[in-house]
Amino acid sequence: MAEDSRTLVQKSGLWLALGALLIIVLLPQPEGLPVAGQRMLGLLVFSVILWMTEAVSYPVSAAVILSAMTLLLGFSPSVADPNVPYGMNAALVTGLKGLSNGAWAMVAAALFLAVGMQTTGFDRRLALKIMSLVGTKSSRLLLGVIGVGFTLSFFVPSTTARVACIVPIVGGIIASLGINRQGKLAGLLMIACAQVDSIWNVGIKTAAAQNMIAVNFIRQTLGVEISWLDWLAAAAPFAILMSVILYFVLLKLMPPEIDQIPGGDAIIKKELEELGPMKGAEFKLMIISICLLLFWVLEGKTWGMFGIGGAMGAQKIHPFSTAVSTILAVTIMLIPSVGIMNWKDAQKRINWGTIILFGIGISLGSAIISTKAGVWLAKYIVSVFGLAASTPFTILAILALFLIVIHMGFASATALASAMIPIIISVLTEVSKVKGGGVNILGMTMILQYVVSFGFILPVNAPQNMIAYGTETFTVRDFVRTGIPLTIIAYAGILLMAATYWKWLGYV
C-alpha cells in the first residue's frame, strides 16, 4: 500500500499497538497470571489493534505477531516452572504451532479446491445452470444469486474464494442482460453475492475458515470433535431462515428499477450453449466434490445410523477427519493424468498470505490458552460483569451483542475468531465452574461462533464484501442500509433460536 494512500488511523495503528503492548507488559503482575500469560494478553491487544486499524497488511501482521510472540515468550519464565526460562526455541515452536494444525491444513486445501472450480470453469457452469432454472425476472435473478451462493457453500470451503467465483459470473450476467451497472438491480445482486455467503458461513462447518478456528479450539480445550453433519443440523435452520429474510429485505430496501429482463432467458441459454458439453476435468471435479461432500457428511458417523447393528454398527463408516479428507481430495486433483490441474498453475492463484495469517492466528489463540491468560481473563470478566449470576440465555445475549459490536472494527472474521473464541471458551468455562454446571460450553461456543460470521454492516467487515464492493455497482450507504436491518434480524434470530430450537437440542 502506498504511503500517501494510507489513512491517519492506519499510519498510527502500529504505534498505538506497540504502546498498548508496552503498557500491559510493564504493568504490575496480577495475582494468578503468569508472566508469559500477561505478555500474551498484551500481544492479543496488540494484534487486535493491528487488525482493526489495518496498520499493516494481514500477511505482514502474521509475521509481526510471530516475531513478537517468539521474543515475548522466549524471555519469559516457563509457566510450569517460573525458575526455568521459556526459551527461544520453545517460543518459536509455540508461534508456529498453528501451521501444523488440522484446521490450518483444511483451510489451505480449501483454497486449492476453489482454484479447481475456477480452472475447470465448473463454477460458471453451475451458476449459469441455476440462473437458467430460476429465470430472468428481477426477483428471480436475486433468488438465483442466493441459490448459487448456497450451492457453492457446500463445495468451496472458502468464503472469499466463493465470492471471487460468483462476482465475475454475476457481473457477466449483468453485462449480458444489459442491466444498468449503476442501477438498483445490479447493486442488489452484488450485495446478495456477499451477504448470502456470510449467511451460509453460519450454516455449513466447512464454508469458512473462522469455523475451523472455533472447531480447533473446541477440540483443543474441550476434547470434543464437532462433525460436519452435527454442525449442519444445528446451524442450517438459522441459515435457511436468514436466506429467506435476505431475499425480502433486499427487495424491500433496494427495489429493482425493472421487473423483467427482455430476452434474458435466451441470453443465459446462449451462454450455457457456448460452454459446450461438460469437459473431462469438470466431470472429474464433480465426482471428487461429491465424494468429498459424502466424506464430510459421514464424518464421525457409525454404521448404526443405517440400522446396521452388532459390532459393525458401532464402527465408524470412515476414519477421516474433515481436514484429512479434504487434503486427500486436493492431492487427487493435483496428480498428473488423474487430476484436473497442476501445481504451477494452482499456486499462482492461491492467497498464501491468508494461509499464513490463519496459522499464526491459531498459534496466538493456543498461546493464550497454554499460558493461562485465557483462564485469568475469563475470571476477571465473569467477576466484573457479574456473569455468574446471569442465566445462560442472558450470557449468550450479552456475548453475542459484544461480538457484533466488535466485528465493526474487524476486516476479517478469521482474525476475530482467532482473538475472541479462546476468550469466549474460557469465559463460559469459568461461568460453568462458578455456577457449578448448567452451562453447555460446547453449544454456546458454537452459537457464538455463528455470530462471528455476521459481517453484514460495512463493506470492510469482510473480504467477500470488499470483492463485491469493488464492482462499483453499489455504494457504502446501500450496503449499510441493507446490512443494519439484516444484523438486527440476525441477532433477534440468534436469541429466538437459543430460546427454542437450540434449547431443545440442549445447546443453551
XYZ file of C-alpha atoms in Angstrom:
508
model
C 0.000 0.000 0.000
C 1.437 3.370 -0.960
C 2.228 5.670 1.962
C 0.112 8.520 0.548
C -2.988 6.312 0.317
C -2.892 5.265 3.965
C -5.280 6.913 6.405
C -4.237 8.546 9.663
C -5.621 5.554 11.571
C -3.513 3.162 9.516
C -0.392 5.274 9.932
C -0.805 5.492 13.703
C -2.086 1.928 14.207
C 1.300 0.289 14.668
C 2.380 2.881 17.245
C -0.915 2.530 19.117
C -0.479 -1.249 19.150
C 3.109 -1.008 20.397
C 2.082 1.463 23.087
C -0.726 -0.797 24.324
C 1.605 -3.808 24.337
C 4.260 -1.926 26.302
C 1.764 -0.672 28.897
C 0.326 -4.141 29.535
C 3.750 -5.803 29.718
C 5.057 -3.187 32.203
C 2.003 -3.267 34.491
C 2.444 -4.980 37.880
C 1.894 -8.717 37.530
C -1.675 -9.600 38.608
C -2.151 -12.415 41.075
C -2.687 -15.761 39.406
C -1.457 -14.605 35.984
C 1.949 -15.960 34.844
C 4.405 -13.531 33.267
C 4.027 -15.349 29.916
C 0.240 -15.026 30.207
C 0.443 -11.286 30.887
C 2.634 -10.840 27.831
C 0.250 -12.880 25.678
C -2.646 -10.666 26.771
C -0.544 -7.703 25.698
C 0.117 -9.414 22.377
C -3.618 -10.094 21.980
C -4.422 -6.389 22.393
C -1.511 -5.537 20.077
C -2.877 -7.920 17.427
C -6.453 -6.644 17.716
C -5.281 -3.036 17.211
C -3.180 -4.078 14.205
C -6.132 -5.909 12.650
C -8.696 -3.216 13.432
C -6.591 -0.314 12.154
C -5.086 -2.295 9.231
C -1.772 -0.645 10.127
C -0.056 -3.363 8.110
C -1.411 -5.935 5.682
C -2.721 -9.179 7.139
C 0.217 -11.304 5.902
C 2.669 -8.788 7.379
C 0.708 -8.766 10.646
C 1.186 -12.534 10.816
C 4.974 -12.128 10.564
C 4.955 -9.319 13.152
C 2.829 -11.356 15.598
C 5.017 -14.448 15.159
C 8.196 -12.440 15.842
C 6.669 -10.674 18.846
C 5.343 -13.959 20.272
C 8.753 -15.588 19.951
C 10.535 -12.698 21.707
C 7.925 -12.134 24.428
C 7.660 -15.816 25.338
C 11.362 -16.525 24.806
C 12.350 -14.051 27.518
C 9.549 -15.162 29.889
C 9.743 -17.654 32.744
C 8.166 -21.025 31.996
C 4.522 -21.349 33.017
C 5.163 -24.768 34.550
C 8.313 -23.700 36.463
C 8.975 -19.950 36.909
C 12.621 -20.715 37.748
C 13.196 -22.047 34.221
C 13.173 -19.731 31.183
C 10.663 -20.456 28.412
C 13.452 -20.290 25.823
C 13.541 -19.060 22.252
C 13.228 -22.478 20.605
C 10.163 -23.388 22.660
C 8.681 -19.954 21.972
C 9.195 -20.325 18.229
C 7.570 -23.769 18.317
C 4.584 -22.199 20.108
C 4.420 -19.475 17.470
C 4.468 -21.998 14.635
C 2.057 -24.431 16.289
C -0.870 -23.247 14.197
C 0.950 -24.196 10.985
C 0.928 -27.867 11.982
C -2.760 -27.927 12.771
C -5.527 -29.864 11.030
C -7.722 -26.762 10.806
C -4.898 -24.850 9.107
C -4.354 -27.683 6.617
C -8.089 -27.713 5.900
C -8.131 -24.002 5.026
C -5.049 -24.305 2.810
C -6.614 -27.247 0.976
C -9.893 -25.332 0.642
C -8.184 -22.634 -1.401
C -6.933 -25.299 -3.819
C -10.484 -26.620 -4.177
C -11.621 -23.110 -5.109
C -8.844 -22.888 -7.705
C -10.054 -26.208 -9.135
C -13.517 -24.725 -9.585
C -12.133 -21.675 -11.381
C -9.632 -23.627 -13.505
C -12.208 -26.032 -14.884
C -14.975 -23.440 -15.254
C -17.319 -25.696 -13.296
C -18.342 -22.787 -11.055
C -19.536 -20.780 -14.075
C -21.471 -23.727 -15.491
C -23.141 -24.359 -12.147
C -24.087 -20.686 -11.698
C -25.483 -20.331 -15.212
C -27.444 -23.563 -14.832
C -29.076 -22.325 -11.634
C -29.831 -18.955 -13.268
C -31.405 -20.696 -16.252
C -33.694 -22.622 -13.914
C -34.945 -19.593 -11.941
C -35.436 -17.254 -14.919
C -34.531 -13.615 -15.513
C -37.303 -11.755 -13.756
C -35.593 -9.363 -11.304
C -36.804 -11.135 -8.182
C -35.858 -14.496 -9.694
C -32.356 -13.276 -10.558
C -31.946 -12.440 -6.865
C -33.257 -15.878 -5.999
C -30.720 -17.352 -8.405
C -27.789 -15.496 -6.804
C -28.881 -16.713 -3.371
C -29.189 -20.236 -4.781
C -25.701 -20.107 -6.304
C -24.190 -18.865 -3.029
C -25.984 -21.592 -1.100
C -24.904 -24.349 -3.510
C -21.247 -23.324 -3.726
C -21.062 -23.184 0.094
C -21.176 -26.973 0.103
C -18.336 -27.404 -2.375
C -15.994 -24.404 -1.960
C -14.774 -24.179 1.668
C -13.611 -20.558 1.460
C -15.885 -17.525 1.566
C -13.514 -15.218 -0.255
C -12.920 -17.821 -2.952
C -16.670 -18.425 -3.376
C -17.445 -14.748 -3.816
C -14.448 -14.405 -6.120
C -16.097 -17.150 -8.205
C -19.613 -15.699 -8.099
C -18.966 -11.969 -8.617
C -17.457 -12.248 -12.132
C -20.254 -14.600 -13.161
C -22.973 -12.256 -11.879
C -21.090 -9.318 -13.414
C -21.094 -11.129 -16.754
C -24.815 -11.801 -16.462
C -25.442 -8.113 -15.667
C -23.472 -7.110 -18.765
C -25.047 -9.768 -20.999
C -28.582 -8.829 -19.971
C -27.922 -5.127 -20.462
C -28.645 -4.265 -16.816
C -27.546 -0.762 -15.754
C -24.448 -1.251 -13.566
C -25.333 1.843 -11.538
C -28.960 0.804 -11.062
C -30.539 -0.792 -8.007
C -30.876 -4.232 -9.609
C -27.133 -4.551 -10.238
C -26.355 -3.339 -6.702
C -28.942 -5.664 -5.206
C -27.441 -8.704 -6.971
C -23.870 -7.860 -5.940
C -24.804 -7.205 -2.313
C -26.610 -10.552 -2.328
C -23.409 -12.256 -3.561
C -21.594 -11.180 -0.398
C -24.395 -11.445 2.158
C -25.639 -14.907 1.226
C -22.118 -16.274 1.593
C -21.791 -14.701 5.043
C -25.107 -16.309 5.981
C -24.044 -19.751 4.809
C -20.759 -19.421 6.660
C -23.025 -19.997 9.637
C -24.897 -22.944 8.148
C -22.003 -25.122 6.974
C -18.949 -26.048 9.029
C -16.595 -26.182 6.058
C -17.859 -22.973 4.446
C -15.473 -20.622 6.271
C -12.026 -20.524 7.852
C -13.339 -18.973 11.069
C -15.478 -22.050 11.696
C -12.403 -24.246 11.543
C -10.701 -21.987 14.109
C -13.618 -22.445 16.502
C -13.744 -26.199 15.901
C -9.999 -26.402 16.551
C -10.191 -24.506 19.859
C -13.214 -26.562 20.949
C -11.259 -29.749 20.236
C -8.174 -28.398 21.975
C -9.899 -27.182 25.146
C -12.989 -29.380 25.459
C -11.772 -32.549 23.732
C -14.880 -32.698 21.530
C -14.920 -33.065 17.735
C -17.917 -31.443 16.029
C -18.856 -33.429 12.933
C -19.908 -31.813 9.676
C -23.437 -33.217 9.959
C -23.876 -32.162 13.608
C -22.928 -28.600 12.695
C -25.337 -28.615 9.746
C -28.204 -29.912 11.881
C -27.672 -27.140 14.429
C -26.913 -24.198 12.130
C -28.674 -24.811 8.808
C -32.184 -23.857 10.059
C -30.842 -20.420 11.035
C -29.079 -20.001 7.667
C -32.216 -21.038 5.761
C -34.313 -18.539 7.727
C -31.769 -15.758 7.117
C -31.590 -16.572 3.384
C -35.344 -16.061 3.111
C -35.093 -12.827 5.109
C -32.205 -11.636 2.912
C -34.414 -12.067 -0.165
C -37.231 -9.926 1.196
C -35.011 -7.309 2.877
C -33.080 -6.635 -0.332
C -36.206 -6.427 -2.468
C -37.843 -4.091 0.050
C -34.873 -1.756 0.631
C -33.442 -1.838 -2.912
C -36.449 -2.310 -5.194
C -35.228 -3.053 -8.756
C -35.856 -0.377 -11.356
C -37.071 -3.050 -13.809
C -39.147 -6.154 -13.236
C -38.353 -8.278 -16.283
C -35.252 -8.509 -18.486
C -36.353 -8.720 -22.150
C -34.754 -11.753 -23.808
C -32.879 -12.640 -20.610
C -33.663 -16.354 -20.704
C -32.353 -16.624 -24.255
C -29.101 -14.844 -23.348
C -28.358 -17.168 -20.430
C -29.269 -20.183 -22.562
C -26.837 -18.954 -25.215
C -24.020 -18.568 -22.660
C -24.642 -22.114 -21.462
C -24.517 -23.397 -25.023
C -21.220 -21.576 -25.579
C -19.728 -23.535 -22.694
C -20.500 -26.721 -24.590
C -20.809 -30.158 -23.013
C -19.043 -30.881 -19.717
C -15.322 -31.398 -20.193
C -13.373 -34.245 -18.659
C -11.811 -32.004 -15.996
C -15.236 -30.701 -14.953
C -16.602 -34.235 -14.714
C -13.639 -35.298 -12.572
C -14.086 -32.289 -10.300
C -17.793 -33.013 -9.900
C -17.067 -36.599 -8.850
C -14.300 -35.513 -6.456
C -16.529 -32.812 -4.937
C -19.493 -35.143 -4.432
C -17.285 -37.814 -2.868
C -15.681 -35.225 -0.591
C -19.090 -33.949 0.469
C -20.106 -37.507 1.352
C -16.948 -37.925 3.437
C -17.759 -34.694 5.281
C -21.375 -35.728 5.877
C -20.387 -39.157 7.207
C -17.542 -37.862 9.374
C -17.672 -39.496 12.798
C -20.851 -41.437 11.966
C -21.262 -45.177 12.520
C -22.950 -47.925 10.550
C -25.635 -47.940 13.239
C -27.160 -44.800 11.704
C -28.206 -47.030 8.782
C -29.728 -49.598 11.102
C -26.759 -51.975 10.925
C -26.338 -53.477 14.390
C -23.841 -55.719 16.097
C -20.138 -54.995 16.263
C -20.193 -53.364 12.848
C -22.946 -50.984 13.921
C -20.596 -49.361 16.421
C -17.797 -48.910 13.871
C -17.183 -45.605 12.148
C -18.064 -45.545 8.463
C -14.670 -43.978 7.750
C -11.808 -42.736 9.970
C -11.045 -39.490 8.105
C -11.485 -36.046 9.650
C -12.673 -33.081 7.588
C -9.103 -31.875 7.130
C -7.686 -35.263 6.108
C -10.416 -35.999 3.565
C -10.028 -32.510 2.058
C -6.249 -32.876 1.735
C -6.696 -36.266 0.047
C -9.168 -34.736 -2.421
C -6.746 -31.935 -3.284
C -3.935 -34.459 -3.719
C -6.015 -36.372 -6.257
C -6.784 -33.102 -8.071
C -3.040 -32.413 -8.455
C -1.880 -35.864 -9.617
C -0.882 -35.789 -13.333
C -3.291 -37.585 -15.707
C -5.690 -38.276 -12.834
C -6.237 -34.757 -11.523
C -7.605 -31.546 -13.015
C -4.797 -29.001 -12.520
C -1.061 -28.733 -11.999
C 0.870 -27.157 -9.145
C 2.433 -24.405 -11.269
C -0.953 -23.012 -12.300
C -2.614 -23.590 -8.925
C -0.025 -21.923 -6.717
C -0.269 -18.659 -8.691
C -3.951 -18.334 -7.729
C -3.528 -19.118 -4.017
C -3.603 -16.322 -1.452
C -0.667 -17.515 0.633
C -0.960 -14.521 2.958
C -4.388 -15.728 4.097
C -2.976 -19.176 4.828
C -0.118 -17.780 6.922
C -2.408 -15.425 8.868
C -4.784 -18.276 9.641
C -1.969 -20.416 11.070
C -0.493 -17.635 13.205
C -3.977 -16.742 14.444
C -4.378 -20.302 15.711
C -0.944 -20.071 17.352
C -1.933 -16.864 19.163
C -5.151 -18.395 20.495
C -3.325 -21.543 21.594
C -0.688 -19.448 23.389
C -3.388 -17.503 25.245
C -4.770 -20.809 26.478
C -1.449 -22.554 27.283
C -0.065 -19.569 29.242
C -3.250 -19.443 31.371
C -4.011 -15.927 30.093
C -7.435 -17.053 28.909
C -8.399 -18.501 32.293
C -7.229 -15.398 34.175
C -9.052 -13.026 31.811
C -12.195 -15.160 31.972
C -12.263 -14.958 35.782
C -11.853 -11.189 35.569
C -14.674 -10.781 33.017
C -17.036 -13.064 34.951
C -16.362 -11.144 38.174
C -16.585 -7.605 36.754
C -19.740 -8.189 34.701
C -21.438 -10.457 37.221
C -21.998 -13.199 34.663
C -22.100 -15.876 37.360
C -25.486 -14.540 38.464
C -26.868 -14.474 34.904
C -28.787 -17.190 33.098
C -27.124 -18.980 30.145
C -29.538 -17.162 27.797
C -28.568 -13.751 29.197
C -24.867 -14.595 28.955
C -25.376 -15.651 25.349
C -27.258 -12.441 24.547
C -24.521 -10.260 26.087
C -21.606 -12.063 24.430
C -23.372 -12.167 21.034
C -24.020 -8.421 21.157
C -20.385 -7.828 22.135
C -19.162 -9.845 19.124
C -21.477 -7.943 16.747
C -20.212 -4.583 18.004
C -16.516 -5.501 17.988
C -16.836 -7.005 14.492
C -17.455 -3.458 13.262
C -13.752 -2.832 13.743
C -12.513 -6.034 12.117
C -11.933 -6.646 8.412
C -11.640 -10.410 8.882
C -13.857 -12.905 10.679
C -10.816 -15.200 10.784
C -8.909 -12.621 12.831
C -11.967 -12.022 15.033
C -12.347 -15.756 15.733
C -8.614 -16.118 16.453
C -8.771 -13.322 19.024
C -12.159 -13.947 20.634
C -13.076 -17.658 20.560
C -10.374 -18.741 23.082
C -11.605 -15.971 25.397
C -15.252 -16.970 24.866
C -14.474 -20.600 25.757
C -12.542 -19.506 28.851
C -15.377 -17.216 29.994
C -18.015 -19.928 29.541
C -15.812 -22.462 31.334
C -15.325 -20.095 34.271
C -19.053 -19.326 34.479
C -19.795 -23.050 34.483
C -17.316 -23.590 37.344
C -18.704 -20.733 39.435
C -22.311 -21.806 38.835
C -21.475 -25.464 39.443
C -22.533 -26.500 35.946
C -25.644 -25.727 33.981
C -23.767 -24.108 31.080
C -23.274 -26.016 27.838
C -19.843 -24.660 26.898
C -19.733 -26.549 23.596
C -23.200 -25.491 22.444
C -22.885 -21.849 23.425
C -19.434 -21.561 21.828
C -20.887 -22.926 18.585
C -23.727 -20.396 18.669
C -21.357 -17.509 19.391
C -19.157 -18.686 16.528
C -22.177 -18.237 14.259
C -22.229 -14.570 15.335
C -18.568 -14.199 14.311
C -19.762 -14.534 10.698
C -22.100 -11.501 10.999
C -20.079 -9.163 8.776
C -23.238 -7.652 7.312
C -22.933 -3.924 8.038
C -19.830 -2.471 6.363
C -18.014 -3.496 3.172
C -14.751 -3.526 5.166
C -16.145 -6.054 7.664
C -15.248 -8.987 5.415
C -13.073 -9.701 2.346
C -16.098 -11.031 0.434
C -17.860 -7.701 0.978
C -14.904 -5.833 -0.483
C -14.834 -8.083 -3.554
C -18.475 -7.252 -4.265
C -17.924 -3.565 -3.424
C -15.041 -3.470 -5.905
C -17.520 -3.897 -8.767
C -18.745 -0.328 -8.088
C -22.357 -1.389 -8.538
C -23.449 -0.118 -5.105
C -22.382 2.468 -2.535
C -21.287 2.045 1.082
C -24.602 3.654 2.036
C -26.503 0.947 0.116
C -24.589 -1.773 1.934
C -25.106 -0.188 5.362
C -28.792 0.491 4.679
C -29.405 -3.190 3.992
C -26.787 -4.533 6.419
C -28.105 -2.925 9.613
C -31.604 -4.486 9.345
C -30.003 -7.844 8.469
C -27.792 -7.658 11.556
C -30.664 -6.702 13.858
C -32.829 -9.513 12.477
C -29.922 -11.986 12.680
C -29.311 -11.066 16.339
C -33.010 -11.497 17.088
C -32.879 -14.820 15.239
C -29.984 -15.988 17.412
C -31.957 -15.164 20.557
C -35.149 -16.750 19.212
C -33.434 -19.995 18.260
C -31.488 -20.011 21.537
C -34.811 -19.890 23.385
C -36.371 -22.618 21.222
C -34.542 -24.892 18.768
C -31.053 -24.764 20.291
C -32.522 -25.064 23.762
C -34.356 -28.220 22.656
C -31.053 -29.558 21.333
C -29.503 -28.865 24.745
C -27.043 -26.236 23.455
C -28.307 -23.475 25.790
